XYZ file of C-alpha atoms in Angstrom:
593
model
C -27.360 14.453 -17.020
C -27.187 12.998 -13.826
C -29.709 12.449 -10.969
C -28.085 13.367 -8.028
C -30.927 14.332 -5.913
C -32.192 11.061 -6.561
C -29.285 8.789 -6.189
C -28.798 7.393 -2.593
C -25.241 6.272 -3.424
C -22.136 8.457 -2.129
C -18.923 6.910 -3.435
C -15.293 8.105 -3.633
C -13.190 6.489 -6.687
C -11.568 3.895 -4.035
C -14.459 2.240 -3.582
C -14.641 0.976 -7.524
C -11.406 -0.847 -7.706
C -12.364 -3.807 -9.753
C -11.560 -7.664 -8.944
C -8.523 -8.804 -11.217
C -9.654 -10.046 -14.475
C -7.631 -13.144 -14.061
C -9.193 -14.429 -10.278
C -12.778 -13.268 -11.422
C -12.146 -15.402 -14.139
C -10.862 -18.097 -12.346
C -13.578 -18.499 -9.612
C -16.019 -18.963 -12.302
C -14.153 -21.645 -13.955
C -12.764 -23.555 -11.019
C -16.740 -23.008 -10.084
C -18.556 -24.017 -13.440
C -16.359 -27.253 -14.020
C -16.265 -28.793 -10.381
C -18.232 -31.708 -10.172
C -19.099 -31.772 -13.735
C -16.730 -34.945 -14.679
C -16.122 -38.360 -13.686
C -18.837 -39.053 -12.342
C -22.686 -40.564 -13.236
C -25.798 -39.118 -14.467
C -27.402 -38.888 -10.800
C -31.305 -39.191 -9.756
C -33.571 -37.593 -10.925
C -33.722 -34.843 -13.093
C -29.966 -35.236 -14.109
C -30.234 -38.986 -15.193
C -33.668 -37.932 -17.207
C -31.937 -34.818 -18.932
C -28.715 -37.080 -19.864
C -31.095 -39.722 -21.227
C -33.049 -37.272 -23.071
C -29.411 -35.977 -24.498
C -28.072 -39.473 -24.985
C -30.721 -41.070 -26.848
C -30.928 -37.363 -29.723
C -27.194 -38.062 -29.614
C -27.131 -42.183 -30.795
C -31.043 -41.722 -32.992
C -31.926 -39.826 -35.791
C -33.749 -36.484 -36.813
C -37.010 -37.614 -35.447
C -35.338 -37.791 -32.192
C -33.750 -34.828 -32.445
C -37.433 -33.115 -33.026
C -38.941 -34.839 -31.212
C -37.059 -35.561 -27.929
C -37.507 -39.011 -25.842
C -35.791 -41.281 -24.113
C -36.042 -45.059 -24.941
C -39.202 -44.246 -26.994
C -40.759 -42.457 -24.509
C -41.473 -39.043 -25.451
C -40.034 -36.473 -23.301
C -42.783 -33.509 -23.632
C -41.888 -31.543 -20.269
C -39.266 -29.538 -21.691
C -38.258 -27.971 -24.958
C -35.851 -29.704 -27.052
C -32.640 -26.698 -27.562
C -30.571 -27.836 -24.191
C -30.787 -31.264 -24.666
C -29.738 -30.433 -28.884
C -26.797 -28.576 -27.271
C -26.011 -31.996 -25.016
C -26.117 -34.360 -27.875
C -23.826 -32.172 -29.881
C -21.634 -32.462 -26.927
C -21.869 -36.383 -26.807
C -21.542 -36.600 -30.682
C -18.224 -34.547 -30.424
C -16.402 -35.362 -27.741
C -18.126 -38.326 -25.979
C -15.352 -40.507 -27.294
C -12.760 -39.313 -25.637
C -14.846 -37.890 -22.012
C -17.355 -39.890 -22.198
C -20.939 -40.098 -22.718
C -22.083 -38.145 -19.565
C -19.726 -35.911 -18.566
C -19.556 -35.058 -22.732
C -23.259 -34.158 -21.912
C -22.534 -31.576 -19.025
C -19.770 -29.335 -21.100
C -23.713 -28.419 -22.147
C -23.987 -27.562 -18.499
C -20.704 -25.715 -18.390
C -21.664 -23.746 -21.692
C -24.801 -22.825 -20.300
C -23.330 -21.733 -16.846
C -20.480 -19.076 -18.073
C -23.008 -17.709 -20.653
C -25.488 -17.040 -17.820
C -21.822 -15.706 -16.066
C -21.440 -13.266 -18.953
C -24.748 -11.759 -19.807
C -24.607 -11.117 -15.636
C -21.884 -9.121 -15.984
C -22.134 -7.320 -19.164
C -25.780 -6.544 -17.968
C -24.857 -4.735 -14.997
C -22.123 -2.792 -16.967
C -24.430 -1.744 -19.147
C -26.876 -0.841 -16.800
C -23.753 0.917 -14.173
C -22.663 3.382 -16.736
C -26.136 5.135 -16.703
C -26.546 8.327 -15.905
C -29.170 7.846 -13.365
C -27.307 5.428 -11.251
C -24.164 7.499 -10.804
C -22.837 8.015 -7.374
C -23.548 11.592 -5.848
C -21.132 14.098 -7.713
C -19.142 16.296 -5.008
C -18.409 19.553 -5.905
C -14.194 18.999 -5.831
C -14.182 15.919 -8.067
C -13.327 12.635 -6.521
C -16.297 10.370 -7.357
C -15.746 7.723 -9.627
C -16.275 7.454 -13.538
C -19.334 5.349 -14.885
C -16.985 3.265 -16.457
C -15.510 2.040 -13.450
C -18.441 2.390 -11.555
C -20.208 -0.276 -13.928
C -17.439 -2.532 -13.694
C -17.642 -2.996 -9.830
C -21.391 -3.353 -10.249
C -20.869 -6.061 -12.842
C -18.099 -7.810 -10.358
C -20.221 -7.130 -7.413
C -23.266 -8.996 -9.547
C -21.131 -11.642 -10.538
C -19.827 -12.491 -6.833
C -24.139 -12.172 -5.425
C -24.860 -15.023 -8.051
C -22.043 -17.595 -7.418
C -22.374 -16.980 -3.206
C -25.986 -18.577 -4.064
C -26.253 -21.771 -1.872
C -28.671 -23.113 -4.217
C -26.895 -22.679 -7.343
C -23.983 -25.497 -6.457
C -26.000 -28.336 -7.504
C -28.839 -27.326 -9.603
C -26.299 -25.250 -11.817
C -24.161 -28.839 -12.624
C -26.875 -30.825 -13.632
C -27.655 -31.571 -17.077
C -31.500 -30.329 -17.171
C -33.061 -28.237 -19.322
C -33.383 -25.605 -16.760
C -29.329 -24.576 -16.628
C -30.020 -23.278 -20.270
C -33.567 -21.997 -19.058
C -31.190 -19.780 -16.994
C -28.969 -18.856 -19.148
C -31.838 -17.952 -21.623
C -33.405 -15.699 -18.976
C -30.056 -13.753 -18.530
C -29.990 -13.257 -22.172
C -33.177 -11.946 -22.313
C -32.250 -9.566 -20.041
C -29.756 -8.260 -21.224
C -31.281 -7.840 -24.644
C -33.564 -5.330 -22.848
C -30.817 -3.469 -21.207
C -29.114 -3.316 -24.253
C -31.984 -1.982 -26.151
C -32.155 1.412 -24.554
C -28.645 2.660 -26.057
C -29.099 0.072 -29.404
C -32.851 -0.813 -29.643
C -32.134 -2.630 -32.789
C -29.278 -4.845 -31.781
C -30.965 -5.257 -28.534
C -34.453 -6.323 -29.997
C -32.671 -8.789 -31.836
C -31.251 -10.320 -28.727
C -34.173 -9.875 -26.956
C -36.403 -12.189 -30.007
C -33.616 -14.117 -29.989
C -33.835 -15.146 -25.748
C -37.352 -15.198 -26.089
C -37.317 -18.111 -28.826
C -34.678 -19.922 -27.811
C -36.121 -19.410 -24.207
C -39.550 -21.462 -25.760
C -37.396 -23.894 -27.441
C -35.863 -24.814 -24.044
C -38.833 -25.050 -21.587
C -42.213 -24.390 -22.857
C -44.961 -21.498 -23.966
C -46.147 -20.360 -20.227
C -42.638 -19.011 -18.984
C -41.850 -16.719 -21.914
C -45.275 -16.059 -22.649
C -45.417 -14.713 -18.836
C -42.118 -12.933 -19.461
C -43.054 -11.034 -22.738
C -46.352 -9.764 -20.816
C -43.538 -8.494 -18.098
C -41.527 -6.913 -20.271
C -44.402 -5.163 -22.341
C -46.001 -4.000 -18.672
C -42.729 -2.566 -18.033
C -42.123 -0.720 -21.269
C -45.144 1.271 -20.489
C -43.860 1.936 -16.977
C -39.919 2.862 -18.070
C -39.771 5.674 -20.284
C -36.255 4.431 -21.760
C -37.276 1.450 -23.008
C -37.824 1.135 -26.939
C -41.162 -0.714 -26.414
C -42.269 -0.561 -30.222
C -39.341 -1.377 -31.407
C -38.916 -4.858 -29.654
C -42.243 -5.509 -30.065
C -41.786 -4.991 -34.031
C -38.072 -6.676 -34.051
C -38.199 -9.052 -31.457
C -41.685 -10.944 -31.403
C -41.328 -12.062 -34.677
C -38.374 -13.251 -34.551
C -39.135 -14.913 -31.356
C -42.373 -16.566 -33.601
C -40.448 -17.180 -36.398
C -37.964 -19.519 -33.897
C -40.780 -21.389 -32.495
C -42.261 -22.177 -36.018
C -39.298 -23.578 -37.408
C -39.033 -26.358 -34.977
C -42.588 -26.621 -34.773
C -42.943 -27.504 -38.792
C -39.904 -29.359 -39.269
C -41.218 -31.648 -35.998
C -44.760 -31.596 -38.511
C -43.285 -32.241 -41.879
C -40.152 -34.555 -41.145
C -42.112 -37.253 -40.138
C -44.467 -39.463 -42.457
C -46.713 -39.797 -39.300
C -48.236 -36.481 -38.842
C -50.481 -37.463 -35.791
C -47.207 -38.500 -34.304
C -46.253 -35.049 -34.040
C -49.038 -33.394 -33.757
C -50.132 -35.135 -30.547
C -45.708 -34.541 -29.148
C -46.663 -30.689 -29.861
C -49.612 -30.781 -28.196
C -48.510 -32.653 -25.252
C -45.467 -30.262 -25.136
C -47.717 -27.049 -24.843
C -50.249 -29.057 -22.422
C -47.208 -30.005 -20.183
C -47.289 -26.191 -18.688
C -50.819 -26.206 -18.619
C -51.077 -29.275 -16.127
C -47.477 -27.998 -14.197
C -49.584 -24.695 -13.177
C -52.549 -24.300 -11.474
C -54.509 -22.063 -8.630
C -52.067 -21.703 -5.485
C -52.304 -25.035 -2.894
C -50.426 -24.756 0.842
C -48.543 -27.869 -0.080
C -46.779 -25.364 -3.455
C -46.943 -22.310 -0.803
C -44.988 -24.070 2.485
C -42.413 -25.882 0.173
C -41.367 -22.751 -1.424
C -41.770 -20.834 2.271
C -39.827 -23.164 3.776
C -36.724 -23.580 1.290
C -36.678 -20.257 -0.847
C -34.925 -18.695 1.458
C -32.303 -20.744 1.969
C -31.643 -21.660 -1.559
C -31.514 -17.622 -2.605
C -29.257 -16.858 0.297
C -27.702 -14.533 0.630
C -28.862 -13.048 -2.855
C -32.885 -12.427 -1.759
C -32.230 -10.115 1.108
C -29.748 -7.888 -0.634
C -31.998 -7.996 -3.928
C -35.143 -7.032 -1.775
C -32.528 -4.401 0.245
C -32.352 -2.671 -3.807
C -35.845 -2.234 -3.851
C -36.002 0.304 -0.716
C -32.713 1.839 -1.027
C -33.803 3.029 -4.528
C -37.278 3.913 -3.370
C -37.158 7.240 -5.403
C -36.393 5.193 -8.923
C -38.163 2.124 -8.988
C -39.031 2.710 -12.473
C -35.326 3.554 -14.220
C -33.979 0.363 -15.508
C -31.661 -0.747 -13.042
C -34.589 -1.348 -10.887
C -37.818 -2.109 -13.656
C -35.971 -4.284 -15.541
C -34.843 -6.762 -13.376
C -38.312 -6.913 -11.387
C -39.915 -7.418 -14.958
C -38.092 -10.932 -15.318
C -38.122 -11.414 -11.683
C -41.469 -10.977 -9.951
C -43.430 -13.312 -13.004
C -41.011 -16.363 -12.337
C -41.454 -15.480 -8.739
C -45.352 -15.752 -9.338
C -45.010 -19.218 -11.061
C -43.212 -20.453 -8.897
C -45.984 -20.466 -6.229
C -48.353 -21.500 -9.327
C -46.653 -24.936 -9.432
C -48.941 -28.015 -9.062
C -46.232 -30.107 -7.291
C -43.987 -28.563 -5.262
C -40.400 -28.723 -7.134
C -36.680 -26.843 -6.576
C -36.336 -26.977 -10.094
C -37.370 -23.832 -11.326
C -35.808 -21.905 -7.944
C -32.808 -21.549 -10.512
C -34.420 -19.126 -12.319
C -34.820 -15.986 -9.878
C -30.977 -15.677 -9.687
C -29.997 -13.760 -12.904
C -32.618 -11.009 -12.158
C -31.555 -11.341 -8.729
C -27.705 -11.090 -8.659
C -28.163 -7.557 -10.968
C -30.988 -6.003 -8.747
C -28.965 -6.776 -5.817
C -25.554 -5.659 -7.282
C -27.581 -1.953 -7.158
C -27.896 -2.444 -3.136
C -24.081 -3.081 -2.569
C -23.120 0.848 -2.929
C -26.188 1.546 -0.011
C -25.643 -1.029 2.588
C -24.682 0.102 5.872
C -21.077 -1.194 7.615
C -23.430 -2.954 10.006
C -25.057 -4.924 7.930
C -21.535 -5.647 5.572
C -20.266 -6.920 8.955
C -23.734 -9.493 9.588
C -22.740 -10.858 5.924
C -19.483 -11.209 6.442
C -19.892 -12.902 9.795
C -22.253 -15.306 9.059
C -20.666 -16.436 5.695
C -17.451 -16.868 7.895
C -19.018 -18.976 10.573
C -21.079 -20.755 8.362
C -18.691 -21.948 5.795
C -15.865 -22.571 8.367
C -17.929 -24.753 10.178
C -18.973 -26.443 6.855
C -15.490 -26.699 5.937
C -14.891 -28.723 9.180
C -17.394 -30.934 9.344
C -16.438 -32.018 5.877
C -12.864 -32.516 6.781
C -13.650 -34.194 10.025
C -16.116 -36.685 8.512
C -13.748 -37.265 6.105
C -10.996 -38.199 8.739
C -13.284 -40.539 10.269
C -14.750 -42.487 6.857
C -11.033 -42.818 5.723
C -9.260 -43.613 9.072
C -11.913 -45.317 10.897
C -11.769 -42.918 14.006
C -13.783 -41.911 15.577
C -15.196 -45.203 14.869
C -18.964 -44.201 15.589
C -18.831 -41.092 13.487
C -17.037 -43.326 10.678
C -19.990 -46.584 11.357
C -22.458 -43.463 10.831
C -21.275 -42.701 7.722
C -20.848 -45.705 6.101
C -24.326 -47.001 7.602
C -25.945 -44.510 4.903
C -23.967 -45.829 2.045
C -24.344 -50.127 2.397
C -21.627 -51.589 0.609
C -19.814 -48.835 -0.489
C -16.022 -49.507 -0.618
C -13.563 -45.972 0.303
C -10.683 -45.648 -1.331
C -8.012 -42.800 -0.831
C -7.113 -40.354 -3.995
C -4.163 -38.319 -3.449
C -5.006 -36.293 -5.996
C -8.556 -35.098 -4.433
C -7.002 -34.100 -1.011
C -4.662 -32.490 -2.474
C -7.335 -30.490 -4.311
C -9.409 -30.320 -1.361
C -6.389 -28.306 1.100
C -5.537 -25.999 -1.638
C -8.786 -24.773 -1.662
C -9.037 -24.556 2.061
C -5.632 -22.490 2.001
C -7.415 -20.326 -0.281
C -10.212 -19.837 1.677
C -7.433 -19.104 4.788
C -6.429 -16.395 2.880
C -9.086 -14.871 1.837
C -10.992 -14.507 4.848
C -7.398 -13.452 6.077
C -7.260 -10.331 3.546
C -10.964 -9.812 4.012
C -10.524 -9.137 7.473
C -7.475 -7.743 7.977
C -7.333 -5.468 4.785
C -10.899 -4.127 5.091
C -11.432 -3.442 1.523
C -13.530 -0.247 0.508
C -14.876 -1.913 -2.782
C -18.493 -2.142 -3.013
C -18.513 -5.921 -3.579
C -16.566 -6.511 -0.339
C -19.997 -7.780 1.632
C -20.354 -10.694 -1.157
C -16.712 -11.883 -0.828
C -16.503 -14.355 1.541
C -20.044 -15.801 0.732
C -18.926 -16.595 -2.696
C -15.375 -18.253 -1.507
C -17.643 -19.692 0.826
C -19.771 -21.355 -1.721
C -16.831 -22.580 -4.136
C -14.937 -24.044 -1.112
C -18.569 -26.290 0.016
C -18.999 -27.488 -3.450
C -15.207 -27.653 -4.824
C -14.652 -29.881 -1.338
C -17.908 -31.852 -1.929
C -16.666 -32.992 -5.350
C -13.095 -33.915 -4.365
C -13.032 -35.665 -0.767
C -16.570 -36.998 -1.211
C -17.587 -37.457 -4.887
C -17.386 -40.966 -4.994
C -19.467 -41.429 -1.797
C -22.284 -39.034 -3.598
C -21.834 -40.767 -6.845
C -22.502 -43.997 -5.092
C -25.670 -42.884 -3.194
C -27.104 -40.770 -6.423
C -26.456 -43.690 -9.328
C -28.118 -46.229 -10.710
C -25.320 -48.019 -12.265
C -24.499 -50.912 -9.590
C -28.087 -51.902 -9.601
C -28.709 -51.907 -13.582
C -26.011 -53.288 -14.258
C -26.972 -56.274 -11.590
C -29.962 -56.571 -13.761
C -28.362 -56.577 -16.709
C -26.773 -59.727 -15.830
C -30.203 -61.610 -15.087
C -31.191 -60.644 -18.626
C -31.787 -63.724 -20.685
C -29.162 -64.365 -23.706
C -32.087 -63.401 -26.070
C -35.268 -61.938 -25.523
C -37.336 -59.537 -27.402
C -37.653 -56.225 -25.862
C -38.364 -55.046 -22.169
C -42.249 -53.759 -21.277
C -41.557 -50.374 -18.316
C -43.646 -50.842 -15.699
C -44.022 -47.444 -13.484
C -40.908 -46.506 -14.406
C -39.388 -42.560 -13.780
C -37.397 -41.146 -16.692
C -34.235 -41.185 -14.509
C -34.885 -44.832 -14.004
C -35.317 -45.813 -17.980
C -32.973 -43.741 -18.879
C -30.434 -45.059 -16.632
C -31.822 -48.655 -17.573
C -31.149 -47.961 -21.205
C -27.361 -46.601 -20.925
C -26.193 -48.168 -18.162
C -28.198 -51.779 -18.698
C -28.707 -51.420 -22.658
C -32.174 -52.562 -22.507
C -34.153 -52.675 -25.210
C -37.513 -51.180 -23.843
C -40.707 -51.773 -26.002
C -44.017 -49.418 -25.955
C -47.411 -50.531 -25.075
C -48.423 -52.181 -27.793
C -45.325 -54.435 -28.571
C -45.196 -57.987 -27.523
C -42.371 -57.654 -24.674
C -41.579 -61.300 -23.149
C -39.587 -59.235 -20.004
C -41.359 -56.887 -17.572
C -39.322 -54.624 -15.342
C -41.412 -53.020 -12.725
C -40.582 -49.966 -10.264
C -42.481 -51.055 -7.025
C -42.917 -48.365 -4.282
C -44.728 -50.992 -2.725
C -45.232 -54.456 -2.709
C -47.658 -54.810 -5.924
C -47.781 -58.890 -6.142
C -46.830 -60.713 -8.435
C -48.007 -59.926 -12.357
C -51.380 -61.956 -13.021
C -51.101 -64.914 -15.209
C -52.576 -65.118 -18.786
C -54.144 -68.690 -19.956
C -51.073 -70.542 -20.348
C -48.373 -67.746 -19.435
C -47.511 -66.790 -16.299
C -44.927 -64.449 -15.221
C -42.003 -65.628 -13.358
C -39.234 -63.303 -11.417
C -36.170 -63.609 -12.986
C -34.849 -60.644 -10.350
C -35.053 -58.254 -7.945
C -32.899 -55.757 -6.196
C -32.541 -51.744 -5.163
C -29.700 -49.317 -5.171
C -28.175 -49.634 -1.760
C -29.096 -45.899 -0.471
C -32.394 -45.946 -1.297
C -35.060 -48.458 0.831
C -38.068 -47.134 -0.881
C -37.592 -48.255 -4.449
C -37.208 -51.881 -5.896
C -37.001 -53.383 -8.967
C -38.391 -56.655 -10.372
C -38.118 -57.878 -13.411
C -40.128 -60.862 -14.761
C -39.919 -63.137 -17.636
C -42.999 -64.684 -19.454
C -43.067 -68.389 -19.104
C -45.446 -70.418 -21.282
C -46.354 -73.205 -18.771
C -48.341 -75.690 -20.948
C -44.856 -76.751 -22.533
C -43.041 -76.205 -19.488
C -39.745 -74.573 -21.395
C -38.309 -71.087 -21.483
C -37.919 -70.698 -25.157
C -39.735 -68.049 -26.197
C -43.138 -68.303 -26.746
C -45.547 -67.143 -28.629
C -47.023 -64.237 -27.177
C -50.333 -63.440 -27.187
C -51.784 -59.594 -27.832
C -52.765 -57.000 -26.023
C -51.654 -57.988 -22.323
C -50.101 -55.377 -20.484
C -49.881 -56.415 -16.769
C -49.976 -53.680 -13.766
């Protein structure tokens, strides 16, 4: 039976049309694949994640369970997204390409977080409770298409996120973290009219959700979901606790013994498991200013305009905070919210996260906003993306025609050496897209639309027209400012015809990674007797210190051209008492800082 008296939502049937199936549909496509090909794994996260992907994808089963890149084991994340990559790579990395075969991860990841969205805030549209005030002459809509504007209206709040443009096309283990938290979600929604089939999504998230980042986050989740069981009579607490924990377990342990038991080195994996379960331990900690004023000071911008409409839900539905269109959502929310501020160092990475539980809490506020407050949206997306849009055309003018020519010396003083070239192809891309922004905001405006998702409109065009035009007019600028392939491949060339292996010196996993693909080094661990030393110097370190009759002598040096605050030196060892550069023999146990 419906809550009238409760709802705050007065609708007439006009007000539900949905969004064509086949534009909905296209936005998230034109969307998810923009900016995911034809171009390089980029610093830093993106380059580590495609490493991680690239070396499961060329190794064997102990890399799959036990992730790493060049030998290094890679313990900050679960190993599922980067399985999902080097499937990708293995499959169609002939013909695309290693690294953008890596990202149709990315892109999988991205519509499935698209789709549990959607069918989430169906499922949660069509209840009873959240029905639009029933007039006594008919006229309101049916849940049916009630939940189907909700779910569109959901949809549009997640892609108008400014943050999600980059972070969502990057091949890190936190696009399937997203995805995974979606699912989760929707498991639970989907329990309360199928509690079996929903506990067995819900296990299901919850595993893979461990496999793909580590224990704290789902741990912190389940204790969420459990607290809100108790709070929301609908939800079949018992029964995902009895369906869906075990399953979740029984995920966990499967990787967890065939990491154990597939190797003939048991401390091997031991100490990988236990550094994977530590890594949480060390990311979180009691809150520091330095975690609280990063996250204060770009939040906000990265969750706009999704935060204020999602905190708009929670006091227009004042009088039902605890039915599941507004528990729910907070359950999954407010505990990644909390870690968020927990963090050690201060990261974007994990910002990601909030928008699932996000986009469907604030798909409940479009039916209560007020026309003023439509308008504000509206306004500001409009000014803000049209004067975007310009300043990306106009600097785009000036780097390919020269004029203005201070504008254009501006622009290519922050990319040294870089060498434009005109594609047709891109600008045509580029003013297609700006026509159909045009004409949008030109049936936004002069239409009016009644639809409840009308407020998010223009901020999601808005979003797709920034990053569709940053990845046609200026990909190849950004791809020459965010790779490391010039400079490896520079120091590829100073490699000697044979040497044994390559000893990292303070070396990122972007930066080894990239060394490996891009360069082909063959990188050595601590205890092997590497004749070449490539060192990452933040600062000038000296030279290495000599050993008896070795010294170390540079061999080269150089830094990608956009970045003055790295270099990178490699050495080769040198035995001086026979004055040749044959390989000697190396003594043990030297490993130079």
């Amino acid at each position: 039976m419906r809550e009238a008296k409760t709802s705050p939502v007065q609708l007439t049937a006009a007000a539900t049309g949905a969004l064509p199936r086949a534009l909905l549909l296209a936005i998230c496509i034109i969307y998810g694949l923009t900016g995911l090909f034809h171009r390089d794994p980029w610093k830093n996260e993106d380059a580590a994640g495609f490493g991680v992907m690239w070396q499961l994808a060329t190794g064997g089963v102990h890399d799959w369970l036990m992730p790493n890149i060049a030998g290094r084991p890679f313990t900050d994340d679960g190993p599922l997204v980067f399985w999902i990559g080097a499937t990708m790579i293995r499959l169609f990395g002939n013909w695309l390409g290693a690294p953008d075969a890596s990202r149709l991860a990315t892109a999988l990841c991205f519509f499935g977080t698209c789709a549990f969205i959607w069918y989430t805030t169906y499922l949660l549209g069509r209840r009873d409770e959240v029905q639009p005030f029933a007039y006594a002459f008919g006229g309101q809509p049916s849940a049916r298409d009630y939940g189907r504007t909700l779910a569109d209206g959901a949809l549009l709040v997640f892609l108008a996120c400014v943050g999600l443009a980059v972070r969502g096309h990057e091949t890190t283990a936190q696009v399937g973290q997203v995805a995974l938290i979606a699912m989760i979600l929707y498991g639970l929604v989907r329990s309360l009219d199928k509690p079996v089939h929903g506990s067995l999504v819900f296990g299901l998230g919850l595993g893979a959700l461990t496999l793909a980042s580590g224990p704290i986050l789902p741990l912190a989740l389940l204790v969420a979901a459990a607290i809100c069981a108790a709070v929301c009579a609908p939800m079949p607490g018992r029964r995902l606790a009895a369906i869906g924990v075990p399953l979740a377990l029984l995920i966990v342990a499967a990787w967890l013994a065939a990491a154990y038991f597939s190797t003939a080195d048991r401390q091997e994996a031991v100490t990988f498991i236990r550094e994977w379960a530590r890594y949480d331990r060390r990311s979180y900690g009691a809150p520091n200013m330095q975690t609280f004023g990063f996250n204060m000071r770009n939040l906000f911008l990265y969750a706009w305009p999704v935060w204020p409409i999602a905190a708009w839900a929670w006091v227009a539905w004042a009088g039902m905070r605890r039915a599941p269109h507004v528990a729910l959502p907070l359950a999954l929310l407010l505990p990644t919210l909390v870690l968020l501020f927990l963090q050690t160092n201060a990261s974007d990475a994990q910002f990601i996260l909030l928008l699932p539980p996000m986009a469907i809490l604030g798909a409940f506020a479009l039916p209560t906003l007020a026309r003023g407050v439509i308008n504000a949206i509206d306004w500001f997306a409009l000014l803000f993306f049209t004067i975007f849009g310009s300043t990306v055309w106009f600097l785009w003018v000036a780097k390919t025609t020269g004029w203005p020519p201070r504008i254009a010396g501006n622009v290519f003083r922050q990319l040294p050496g870089y060498q434009h070239h005109f594609r047709l192809s891109s600008v045509i891309f580029a003013l297609l897209v700006t026509v159909a922004w045009v004409l949008v905001v030109r049936w936004r405006l002069s239409r009016a639309p009644k639809q409840i998702w009308r407020p998010v409109v223009i901020s999601a065009a808005g979003t797709t027209l920034m990053w569709v035009m940053a990845m046609t007019l200026w990909l190849p600028s950004i791809n020459y400012g965010k790779t490391y392939r010039d400079v490896v491949e520079a120091a590829a060339m100073a490699l000697p015809p044979a040497y044994q292996c390559v000893q990292p010196i303070r070396m990122g996993n972007a930066q080894l990674a990239s060394f490996a693909y891009f360069g082909h080094f063959r990188f050595g661990g601590p205890e092997d007797d590497c004749d070449i030393l490539l060192r990452h110097d933040g600062a000038d370190y000296g030279d290495p210190s000599k050993i008896s009759h070795f010294e170390w002598r540079l061999i080269w040096e150089g830094r990608r051209p956009a970045d003055r605050d790295e270099r990178f030196r490699m050495y080769r060892l040198v035995d001086t008492s026979r004055a040749t550069h044959a390989r000697p023999e190396l003594p043990r146990h030297r490993l130079p800082q």
